[in-house]
């Protein structure tokens, strides 16, 4: 058979002609109901759920699957790669073989649990818009028998240090899918993401291809500091986003080195930025922009608790100290930004250790905000500094 | 009439061996298995004296008997057994299909599969209740994605409705926290389901 097999054919034996068709949900339910009736006769029954009208569908598996690539196209590329030579051939063939071994059908992300989103809302109380969006998307995902979850491309915008990147990582974690981070401020070309043609000496597949070589085809890709992406003149660093953020064109993304079309429309994109004006309007229009404000003072205790919990799991020395932080210390930390809180907590523990105490006191908390730089470095000055100089 | 004792061949001996293993075949497949033995005996002839059939093996899909040399007639008889066992319940011989149970797959009809699948789904729910009791976050059960066998077992009062703007039909869900108060009922139902299987 030349055509691709679908999952149903691969998993079930083909029924011979004339054999009795086995559609037996009604039989199953009738037996179950009779057993439930017997139990109900023996003990006071709670009100039972009415059984739906005959199911139009039956859940087939826990996870829904999608097709990453067409096997026939992969065979074509393998044939093409066999004509290459040297290290180039090894790279391309190894990547194609790896994709072949994982198979064309890949798992799609399942919706996260509502309790996980509740925990997210508790730890990021200032990001109510984002958690509300997650709840709506979860509800939408559960409107079909095999719920699959996909976020719209999200752009988290806000002041430095307000917790955008931490929020993006946390969303990736609660979705229980693979995730990758692209630091856009240090990205000078798009080759490292979308690959470079193997005709070049340094040609190799991009990170997007590598991330997609997983049993799940709905990874979370975090584009950190999208507004800081700088083009080197010959290559538009963020140019790949034009097609990848459009579901229609993303369905047939082709890595420049591998040349096999893969479906990247199920990828969950989360970008962060400080300044929306620095982002091209065409890219901006492809994102759902969500403002992440600085947490208010009354929201800070939850944020501090979340940061402190993360620190407790990461720092070995923290076991030496008495836990948790006192209310006075939390109050002292509440005046800082979330990023400054991370530094301030560590500094506070360091001060306590130096003083030989196992308890952090408010006096240990120093203001870790970066001192305002009065004279900018370099020759370009902003308007305010120019005014000052004038 | 030939009054001499029929000569025993490897083919007949292997059929006798299969016959001795009849008790190990699941009850629902025994008629198909006996039919296969009768057909093999009927196919006995000098040309097939050296054919040896081996088995029965439980494949992941059905019951299987193999042969050492490719004889088309014997192959057809064995294929007929495979097809029959892939499509009939191994417990009661009604038309069935392959079912994924916890760690096994079995060919079962709706009557036999229903209680088993319901018990399995209920076991998972009760396991989640135990985890919640130990402090793990609540697990949600959504009506649309819950196994059809589980839905009639959960009390109506345990379901919550999530109103979502733009979604016409109500989205119903429950959680292990809400099901905790119905634990005695769920455990009684599971016991009854287990006894029925």
Coordinates of C-alpha atoms in Angstrom, one line a residue:
Chain A
X1 CA 0.0 0.0 0.0
X2 CA 1.5 3.3 -1.1
X3 CA -0.8 5.7 0.7
X4 CA -0.3 6.6 4.4
X5 CA -2.0 4.4 6.9
X6 CA -4.2 6.1 9.5
X7 CA -4.0 5.2 13.2
X8 CA -7.2 3.2 13.1
X9 CA -5.9 0.9 10.4
X10 CA -2.6 0.5 12.2
X11 CA -4.1 -0.4 15.5
X12 CA -6.9 -2.7 14.6
X13 CA -7.1 -5.8 12.4
X14 CA -9.1 -5.4 9.2
X15 CA -12.5 -7.0 9.6
X16 CA -13.3 -9.6 7.1
X17 CA -16.3 -9.2 4.8
X18 CA -19.5 -10.5 6.2
X19 CA -18.3 -10.6 9.8
X20 CA -20.8 -9.2 12.4
X21 CA -20.2 -5.6 13.1
X22 CA -19.5 -5.0 16.8
X23 CA -21.1 -1.7 17.9
X24 CA -21.9 -2.4 21.4
X25 CA -21.9 0.7 23.5
X26 CA -25.6 0.2 24.2
X27 CA -24.9 -3.4 25.3
X28 CA -22.2 -2.2 27.6
X29 CA -24.3 0.4 29.2
X30 CA -27.3 -1.9 29.6
X31 CA -25.1 -4.4 31.6
X32 CA -23.6 -1.6 33.6
X33 CA -27.0 -0.1 34.4
X34 CA -28.4 -3.4 35.6
X35 CA -25.4 -3.8 37.9
X36 CA -25.8 -0.2 39.2
X37 CA -29.5 -1.0 39.8
X38 CA -28.6 -4.0 41.9
X39 CA -26.2 -1.9 44.0
X40 CA -28.8 0.9 44.3
X41 CA -31.3 -1.7 45.6
X42 CA -28.8 -2.7 48.3
X43 CA -27.8 0.8 49.5
X44 CA -29.4 4.3 49.3
X45 CA -28.5 5.5 45.8
X46 CA -27.5 9.1 45.1
X47 CA -29.2 10.7 42.2
X48 CA -27.6 9.1 39.1
X49 CA -26.5 10.9 36.1
X50 CA -28.7 10.6 33.1
X51 CA -27.0 8.7 30.4
X52 CA -26.6 10.7 27.2
X53 CA -28.5 9.9 24.1
X54 CA -26.7 7.3 22.0
X55 CA -23.1 8.5 21.6
X56 CA -22.2 9.9 18.3
X57 CA -18.7 9.0 19.1
X58 CA -16.7 7.0 21.6
X59 CA -13.4 8.1 23.1
X60 CA -10.8 6.1 21.3
X61 CA -7.7 7.0 23.1
X62 CA -6.5 9.1 25.9
X63 CA -4.6 11.4 23.6
X64 CA -5.4 12.7 20.2
X65 CA -2.7 12.3 17.6
X66 CA -1.7 14.4 14.6
X67 CA 0.4 13.7 11.5
X68 CA 3.7 15.5 11.6
X69 CA 4.8 14.5 8.1
X70 CA 3.8 12.4 5.1
X71 CA 5.7 9.1 5.0
X72 CA 5.9 9.2 1.2
X73 CA 7.6 12.6 1.3
X74 CA 10.1 11.3 3.9
X75 CA 11.0 8.4 1.6
X76 CA 11.6 10.9 -1.2
X77 CA 13.9 12.9 1.0
X78 CA 15.8 9.8 2.1
X79 CA 16.2 8.9 -1.6
X80 CA 17.5 12.4 -2.2
X81 CA 19.8 12.3 0.8
X82 CA 21.4 9.0 -0.4
X83 CA 22.9 11.1 -3.2
X84 CA 24.7 13.4 -0.8
X85 CA 28.2 12.8 0.3
X86 CA 30.3 12.9 3.5
X87 CA 29.2 14.5 6.7
X88 CA 26.2 16.3 5.0
X89 CA 24.8 12.9 4.1
X90 CA 25.2 11.6 7.6
X91 CA 23.5 14.6 9.2
X92 CA 20.5 14.6 6.9
X93 CA 20.1 10.8 6.8
X94 CA 20.4 10.6 10.6
X95 CA 17.8 13.2 11.1
X96 CA 15.4 11.7 8.6
X97 CA 15.9 8.2 10.1
X98 CA 15.2 9.6 13.6
X99 CA 12.0 11.2 12.3
X100 CA 11.1 7.9 10.7
X101 CA 11.7 5.9 13.8
X102 CA 9.4 8.1 15.8
X103 CA 6.7 7.7 13.2
X104 CA 4.5 10.2 11.5
X105 CA 1.8 10.2 14.1
X106 CA 2.6 12.3 17.2
X107 CA 0.7 13.2 20.4
X108 CA -1.0 16.5 20.7
X109 CA -1.1 18.4 23.9
X110 CA -3.9 17.5 26.3
X111 CA -5.6 20.3 28.2
X112 CA -4.0 21.0 31.6
X113 CA -6.1 20.5 34.7
X114 CA -8.1 23.3 36.1
X115 CA -6.4 22.8 39.4
X116 CA -3.1 23.4 37.8
X117 CA -4.4 26.7 36.4
X118 CA -5.7 27.6 39.8
X119 CA -2.2 27.0 41.2
X120 CA -0.8 29.2 38.4
X121 CA -3.4 32.0 39.3
X122 CA -2.3 31.7 42.9
X123 CA 1.4 32.1 42.1
X124 CA 0.9 34.8 39.5
X125 CA -2.0 36.8 40.9
X126 CA -1.2 39.8 38.7
X127 CA -1.6 37.8 35.4
X128 CA -5.4 37.3 35.7
X129 CA -5.9 37.9 31.9
X130 CA -3.5 35.1 31.0
X131 CA -5.1 32.6 33.5
X132 CA -8.6 33.6 32.2
X133 CA -7.5 32.9 28.7
X134 CA -6.1 29.5 29.8
X135 CA -9.4 28.6 31.4
X136 CA -11.4 29.5 28.3
X137 CA -9.1 27.5 26.1
X138 CA -9.4 24.5 28.5
X139 CA -13.2 24.7 28.4
X140 CA -13.0 24.9 24.6
X141 CA -10.7 21.9 24.4
X142 CA -13.2 19.8 26.4
X143 CA -15.9 20.3 23.9
X144 CA -14.7 17.4 21.8
X145 CA -14.3 13.7 22.7
X146 CA -10.5 13.7 22.4
X147 CA -9.6 17.0 23.9
X148 CA -6.5 18.6 22.5
X149 CA -5.1 21.9 23.8
X150 CA -3.5 24.7 21.8
X151 CA -2.7 28.2 22.9
X152 CA -3.0 31.0 20.4
X153 CA 0.4 32.7 19.9
X154 CA 0.8 34.7 23.1
X155 CA 2.8 37.9 23.5
X156 CA 3.4 38.8 27.1
X157 CA 4.2 42.4 27.3
X158 CA 5.3 44.3 30.4
X159 CA 8.0 46.1 32.3
X160 CA 11.3 44.4 33.0
X161 CA 11.3 42.0 35.9
X162 CA 7.5 41.6 36.3
X163 CA 7.6 37.8 35.7
X164 CA 6.8 37.4 32.0
X165 CA 9.5 34.8 31.3
X166 CA 8.7 32.9 34.5
X167 CA 5.0 32.9 33.6
X168 CA 5.9 31.6 30.1
X169 CA 8.0 28.8 31.6
X170 CA 5.3 27.9 34.1
X171 CA 2.7 27.7 31.3
X172 CA 5.0 25.4 29.4
X173 CA 5.4 23.2 32.5
X174 CA 1.7 22.9 33.3
X175 CA 1.0 21.8 29.7
X176 CA 3.3 18.9 30.2
X177 CA 4.8 19.1 26.7
X178 CA 8.5 19.6 25.7
X179 CA 9.5 23.2 25.5
X180 CA 12.4 25.3 24.2
X181 CA 13.6 28.8 24.7
X182 CA 14.9 31.1 22.1
X183 CA 16.7 34.2 23.5
X184 CA 15.9 36.6 20.7
X185 CA 18.3 39.3 22.0
X186 CA 21.3 37.1 21.2
X187 CA 19.8 35.7 17.9
X188 CA 21.6 37.3 15.0
X189 CA 20.3 35.1 12.2
X190 CA 17.3 32.9 11.7
X191 CA 19.4 29.9 10.6
X192 CA 19.7 28.6 14.1
X193 CA 15.9 28.3 14.2
X194 CA 14.9 27.2 10.7
X195 CA 18.1 25.5 9.6
X196 CA 20.7 26.3 7.0
X197 CA 20.9 24.6 3.6
X198 CA 23.3 21.7 3.6
X199 CA 24.9 23.2 0.5
X200 CA 26.8 25.5 2.9
X201 CA 29.7 24.2 4.9
X202 CA 27.9 25.0 8.2
X203 CA 24.6 23.7 7.0
X204 CA 22.6 21.9 9.7
X205 CA 19.0 21.6 10.9
X206 CA 17.5 24.3 13.0
X207 CA 16.3 24.1 16.6
X208 CA 12.7 24.0 15.5
X209 CA 13.3 20.8 13.7
X210 CA 15.1 19.4 16.7
X211 CA 12.3 20.3 19.0
X212 CA 9.7 18.7 16.7
X213 CA 11.6 15.4 16.9
X214 CA 9.7 14.2 19.9
X215 CA 6.7 12.0 20.5
X216 CA 4.6 15.2 21.1
X217 CA 4.1 17.6 18.2
X218 CA 2.7 20.5 20.4
X219 CA 5.8 21.8 22.1
X220 CA 5.9 25.2 23.8
X221 CA 8.4 27.6 22.2
X222 CA 9.3 30.6 24.2
X223 CA 10.6 33.6 22.3
X224 CA 12.2 35.7 25.0
X225 CA 12.8 39.4 24.5
X226 CA 11.2 39.5 21.1
X227 CA 11.5 43.3 20.9
X228 CA 15.3 43.0 21.3
X229 CA 15.8 40.9 18.2
X230 CA 18.3 42.6 15.9
X231 CA 18.8 41.9 12.3
X232 CA 22.3 41.8 10.9
X233 CA 21.2 43.4 7.6
X234 CA 21.2 40.4 5.3
X235 CA 18.8 38.2 7.3
X236 CA 15.6 39.2 9.0
X237 CA 15.9 37.5 12.4
X238 CA 12.2 37.2 13.1
X239 CA 11.2 36.7 9.4
X240 CA 10.5 33.0 10.1
X241 CA 7.6 34.0 12.4
X242 CA 5.5 35.4 9.5
X243 CA 4.8 31.9 8.2
X244 CA 5.1 29.9 11.4
X245 CA 2.5 32.0 13.2
X246 CA 0.0 31.5 10.4
X247 CA -1.6 28.0 10.8
X248 CA -2.1 27.6 7.1
X249 CA 1.5 28.1 6.2
X250 CA 2.8 26.5 9.4
X251 CA 1.2 23.2 8.4
X252 CA 4.0 22.8 5.8
X253 CA 7.1 24.2 7.4
X254 CA 10.3 23.0 5.8
X255 CA 13.6 23.1 7.6
X256 CA 16.3 24.5 5.2
X257 CA 18.7 21.6 5.8
X258 CA 16.3 18.6 5.9
X259 CA 13.8 19.7 3.3
X260 CA 10.9 17.7 4.7
X261 CA 7.6 19.5 5.2
X262 CA 6.4 19.1 8.7
X263 CA 3.2 20.3 10.5
X264 CA 4.2 23.0 13.0
X265 CA 0.7 24.5 13.3
X266 CA 0.2 22.7 16.6
X267 CA 3.2 24.5 18.2
X268 CA 2.4 26.8 21.1
X269 CA 4.2 30.1 20.8
X270 CA 4.8 32.3 23.8
X271 CA 6.8 35.5 23.3
X272 CA 7.8 38.1 25.8
X273 CA 8.7 41.8 25.3
X274 CA 9.1 45.1 27.1
X275 CA 8.3 47.4 24.3
X276 CA 5.5 46.6 21.8
X277 CA 6.6 49.5 19.5
X278 CA 9.8 47.7 18.7
X279 CA 8.0 44.8 17.1
X280 CA 6.9 44.8 13.5
X281 CA 3.2 45.4 13.1
X282 CA 2.7 42.3 10.9
X283 CA 4.2 40.1 13.6
X284 CA 2.3 41.9 16.3
X285 CA -1.0 41.2 14.5
X286 CA -0.2 37.5 14.6
X287 CA 0.0 37.4 18.4
X288 CA -2.6 37.7 21.1
X289 CA -1.0 40.5 23.2
X290 CA -1.5 40.2 26.9
X291 CA -0.3 42.9 29.3
X292 CA 1.6 41.6 32.4
X293 CA 1.5 44.4 34.9
X294 CA 3.8 44.8 37.9
X295 CA 2.2 42.9 40.8
X296 CA 0.4 45.2 43.2
X297 CA 1.6 45.3 46.8
X298 CA -1.3 43.1 48.1
X299 CA -0.4 40.5 45.4
X300 CA 3.3 40.4 46.3
X301 CA 3.0 37.9 49.2
X302 CA 1.8 35.2 46.8
X303 CA 4.5 36.1 44.3
X304 CA 7.2 36.1 47.0
X305 CA 5.9 32.7 48.3
X306 CA 6.1 31.3 44.7
X307 CA 9.6 32.6 44.2
X308 CA 10.6 31.3 47.6
X309 CA 9.2 27.9 46.9
X310 CA 11.2 27.8 43.6
X311 CA 14.3 28.8 45.5
X312 CA 13.7 26.1 48.1
X313 CA 13.7 23.4 45.4
X314 CA 16.8 24.9 43.7
X315 CA 19.2 26.0 46.6
X316 CA 20.9 23.3 48.7
X317 CA 21.8 25.7 51.5
X318 CA 18.2 26.7 52.2
X319 CA 17.6 23.7 54.4
X320 CA 20.0 25.3 57.0
X321 CA 17.5 28.1 57.7
X322 CA 14.3 28.1 59.6
X323 CA 11.2 28.4 57.3
X324 CA 9.1 30.1 56.3
X325 CA 9.8 33.8 55.9
X326 CA 8.2 36.0 58.6
X327 CA 5.5 38.4 57.7
X328 CA 7.8 41.3 58.4
X329 CA 10.4 40.0 55.9
X330 CA 7.6 39.5 53.3
X331 CA 6.5 43.0 53.9
X332 CA 10.0 44.3 53.3
X333 CA 10.3 42.3 50.1
X334 CA 6.9 43.4 48.8
X335 CA 8.2 46.8 47.8
X336 CA 10.5 45.2 45.2
X337 CA 9.8 43.9 41.7
X338 CA 9.6 40.1 41.3
X339 CA 13.1 40.0 39.7
X340 CA 14.6 42.1 42.5
X341 CA 12.9 39.8 45.0
X342 CA 14.9 36.8 43.8
X343 CA 18.2 38.7 44.4
X344 CA 16.9 40.2 47.6
X345 CA 15.9 36.8 49.1
X346 CA 19.3 35.4 48.4
X347 CA 21.1 38.4 49.7
X348 CA 18.9 38.3 52.9
X349 CA 19.8 34.7 53.5
X350 CA 23.5 35.5 52.9
X351 CA 23.3 38.4 55.5
X352 CA 21.6 36.1 58.0
X353 CA 24.3 33.4 57.4
X354 CA 27.0 36.0 57.9
X355 CA 25.4 37.1 61.2
X356 CA 25.2 33.5 62.3
X357 CA 21.4 33.4 62.3
X358 CA 19.0 30.8 61.1
X359 CA 16.2 33.3 60.8
X360 CA 16.0 36.1 58.2
X361 CA 15.0 39.4 59.7
X362 CA 13.7 42.5 57.9
X363 CA 17.0 44.2 58.3
X364 CA 18.6 41.5 56.1
X365 CA 16.5 42.7 53.2
X366 CA 18.3 45.3 51.2
X367 CA 16.9 47.1 48.2
X368 CA 18.3 45.1 45.3
X369 CA 16.9 47.4 42.6
X370 CA 19.6 48.3 40.1
X371 CA 20.8 51.9 40.8
X372 CA 19.6 54.2 38.2
X373 CA 22.3 54.9 35.7
X374 CA 22.7 58.6 35.5
X375 CA 25.0 58.6 32.5
X376 CA 24.2 56.2 29.7
X377 CA 27.1 54.4 28.1
X378 CA 27.9 55.1 24.5
X379 CA 27.1 58.0 22.2
X380 CA 23.4 57.6 21.9
X381 CA 21.4 59.2 24.6
X382 CA 17.7 59.2 25.2
X383 CA 15.7 62.4 25.2
X384 CA 15.6 62.8 29.0
X385 CA 19.4 62.5 29.3
X386 CA 19.8 65.0 26.4
X387 CA 17.5 67.4 28.2
X388 CA 19.6 67.0 31.3
X389 CA 22.8 67.6 29.5
X390 CA 21.3 70.7 27.8
Chain B
X1 CA -12.8 -52.2 4.6
X2 CA -9.3 -51.7 5.8
X3 CA -9.0 -53.5 9.1
X4 CA -5.4 -52.6 9.9
X5 CA -4.5 -50.1 12.6
X6 CA -4.2 -46.6 11.0
X7 CA -0.6 -45.6 10.8
X8 CA 0.2 -42.6 13.1
X9 CA 1.8 -39.8 11.3
X10 CA 3.5 -36.6 12.6
X11 CA 0.5 -34.7 11.4
X12 CA -2.0 -36.8 13.3
X13 CA 0.2 -36.8 16.4
X14 CA 0.4 -33.0 16.4
X15 CA -3.4 -32.8 16.1
X16 CA -3.7 -35.1 19.1
X17 CA -1.4 -32.8 21.0
X18 CA -3.6 -29.8 20.1
X19 CA -6.6 -31.8 21.2
X20 CA -5.0 -32.5 24.6
X21 CA -4.5 -28.7 25.0
X22 CA -8.2 -27.9 24.4
X23 CA -8.8 -27.1 28.1
X24 CA -6.2 -24.3 28.0
X25 CA -8.2 -22.5 25.3
X26 CA -10.6 -19.7 26.6
X27 CA -14.1 -21.0 26.9
X28 CA -15.6 -18.7 24.3
X29 CA -13.1 -19.9 21.7
X30 CA -13.4 -23.6 22.3
X31 CA -16.0 -24.3 19.7
X32 CA -13.9 -22.5 17.0
X33 CA -10.9 -24.5 18.3
X34 CA -12.7 -27.9 18.1
X35 CA -14.0 -27.0 14.6
X36 CA -10.4 -26.4 13.6
X37 CA -9.3 -29.8 15.0
X38 CA -12.2 -31.5 13.0
X39 CA -11.1 -29.8 9.8
X40 CA -7.5 -30.7 10.3
X41 CA -8.4 -34.4 10.9
X42 CA -10.5 -34.3 7.7
X43 CA -7.6 -32.9 5.8
X44 CA -5.3 -35.7 6.9
X45 CA -3.8 -37.5 3.9
X46 CA -0.4 -39.1 3.0
X47 CA 0.6 -35.9 1.3
X48 CA 0.4 -34.1 4.6
X49 CA 1.9 -36.8 6.8
X50 CA 4.9 -34.7 7.6
X51 CA 3.1 -31.4 8.3
X52 CA 3.3 -30.6 12.0
X53 CA 0.9 -28.1 13.6
X54 CA 2.0 -26.4 16.8
X55 CA 0.1 -24.4 19.4
X56 CA -2.1 -23.1 20.6
X57 CA -0.5 -19.7 21.2
X58 CA -2.2 -16.6 22.5
X59 CA -1.2 -13.9 20.2
X60 CA -1.8 -10.3 21.2
X61 CA -4.9 -10.3 19.0
X62 CA -6.2 -13.8 18.8
X63 CA -5.6 -17.6 19.2
X64 CA -3.0 -18.9 16.8
X65 CA -1.8 -22.3 15.7
X66 CA 1.2 -22.6 13.4
X67 CA 2.6 -25.2 11.0
X68 CA 6.1 -26.2 10.1
X69 CA 5.7 -26.4 6.3
X70 CA 3.5 -24.1 4.3
X71 CA 0.6 -26.3 3.3
X72 CA -2.2 -24.1 1.7
X73 CA -5.1 -26.2 3.0
X74 CA -3.8 -26.3 6.6
X75 CA -2.9 -22.6 6.3
X76 CA -6.5 -21.9 5.4
X77 CA -7.9 -23.9 8.3
X78 CA -5.5 -22.1 10.7
X79 CA -6.4 -18.7 9.3
X80 CA -10.0 -19.4 9.8
X81 CA -9.4 -20.1 13.5
X82 CA -7.4 -16.8 13.8
X83 CA -10.2 -14.9 12.1
X84 CA -12.9 -16.5 14.3
X85 CA -11.1 -15.8 17.5
X86 CA -10.3 -12.2 16.6
X87 CA -14.0 -11.5 16.2
X88 CA -15.7 -13.5 18.9
X89 CA -15.7 -13.0 22.6
X90 CA -13.2 -15.2 24.4
X91 CA -15.6 -15.5 27.4
X92 CA -19.1 -16.1 25.8
X93 CA -18.6 -16.5 22.0
X94 CA -20.7 -13.5 21.1
X95 CA -19.4 -11.2 18.4
X96 CA -16.6 -9.2 20.0
X97 CA -13.6 -7.0 19.3
X98 CA -10.3 -6.2 20.8
X99 CA -10.4 -4.2 24.0
X100 CA -7.6 -2.6 25.9
X101 CA -7.9 -3.4 29.5
X102 CA -5.4 -2.2 32.1
X103 CA -2.3 -4.0 31.0
X104 CA -3.8 -6.5 28.6
X105 CA -5.8 -6.7 25.5
X106 CA -8.7 -9.2 25.2
X107 CA -11.3 -9.9 22.6
X108 CA -14.6 -9.3 24.3
X109 CA -18.2 -8.6 23.5
X110 CA -20.1 -5.6 24.8
X111 CA -21.8 -7.6 27.6
X112 CA -18.5 -8.9 28.9
X113 CA -16.4 -5.7 28.2
X114 CA -18.8 -3.2 29.8
X115 CA -18.4 -4.2 33.5
X116 CA -14.6 -4.7 33.0
X117 CA -14.1 -1.3 31.4
X118 CA -16.4 0.4 33.9
X119 CA -14.5 -1.3 36.8
X120 CA -11.2 -0.1 35.3
X121 CA -12.4 3.5 34.9
X122 CA -13.8 3.5 38.4
X123 CA -10.5 2.1 39.8
X124 CA -8.7 5.0 38.3
X125 CA -11.2 7.4 39.8
X126 CA -10.8 5.9 43.3
X127 CA -7.1 6.0 42.9
X128 CA -7.3 9.7 42.2
X129 CA -9.5 10.0 45.3
X130 CA -6.7 8.4 47.3
X131 CA -4.1 10.7 45.9
X132 CA -6.3 13.7 46.6
X133 CA -6.7 12.5 50.2
X134 CA -2.9 12.5 50.5
X135 CA -2.7 16.1 49.4
X136 CA -2.2 15.8 45.6
X137 CA -4.2 18.4 43.5
X138 CA -7.7 17.4 42.5
X139 CA -8.1 15.5 39.2
X140 CA -10.9 16.7 37.0
X141 CA -13.2 14.4 35.1
X142 CA -14.9 16.0 32.1
X143 CA -18.1 14.6 30.9
X144 CA -17.1 14.8 27.2
X145 CA -13.8 13.0 27.7
X146 CA -14.9 10.6 30.4
X147 CA -15.3 7.0 29.3
X148 CA -18.9 6.2 28.4
X149 CA -18.8 3.4 30.9
X150 CA -18.0 5.8 33.8
X151 CA -20.7 8.4 33.2
X152 CA -23.7 6.4 34.5
X153 CA -21.7 5.5 37.7
X154 CA -21.1 9.1 38.8
X155 CA -24.0 10.7 40.8
X156 CA -25.6 13.7 39.1
X157 CA -25.0 15.8 42.1
X158 CA -21.3 15.5 41.7
X159 CA -21.3 17.1 38.2
X160 CA -20.6 20.8 37.9
X161 CA -21.5 23.0 35.0
X162 CA -18.9 25.4 33.5
X163 CA -20.6 28.2 31.7
X164 CA -18.4 29.4 28.9
X165 CA -19.3 32.4 26.8
X166 CA -19.8 31.4 23.2
X167 CA -20.2 27.7 23.9
X168 CA -23.8 26.6 23.5
X169 CA -23.8 23.2 25.3
X170 CA -22.9 23.3 29.0
X171 CA -19.5 21.8 29.8
X172 CA -19.9 19.4 32.7
X173 CA -17.1 18.3 34.9
X174 CA -16.4 17.0 38.4
X175 CA -13.3 16.5 40.5
X176 CA -11.9 14.0 42.9
X177 CA -12.6 16.5 45.7
X178 CA -16.3 16.5 44.9
X179 CA -16.4 12.7 44.4
X180 CA -14.9 12.1 47.8
X181 CA -18.3 12.3 49.5
X182 CA -19.6 9.6 47.2
X183 CA -16.7 7.3 47.8
X184 CA -18.9 4.6 49.6
X185 CA -21.2 4.5 46.6
X186 CA -18.3 4.3 44.1
X187 CA -16.6 1.5 46.0
X188 CA -19.8 -0.5 46.3
X189 CA -20.4 -0.2 42.5
X190 CA -16.8 -1.3 41.8
X191 CA -17.2 -4.4 44.0
X192 CA -20.4 -5.3 42.2
X193 CA -18.7 -4.8 38.8
X194 CA -15.8 -6.9 39.9
X195 CA -18.1 -9.7 41.1
X196 CA -20.0 -9.6 37.8
X197 CA -16.8 -10.2 35.8

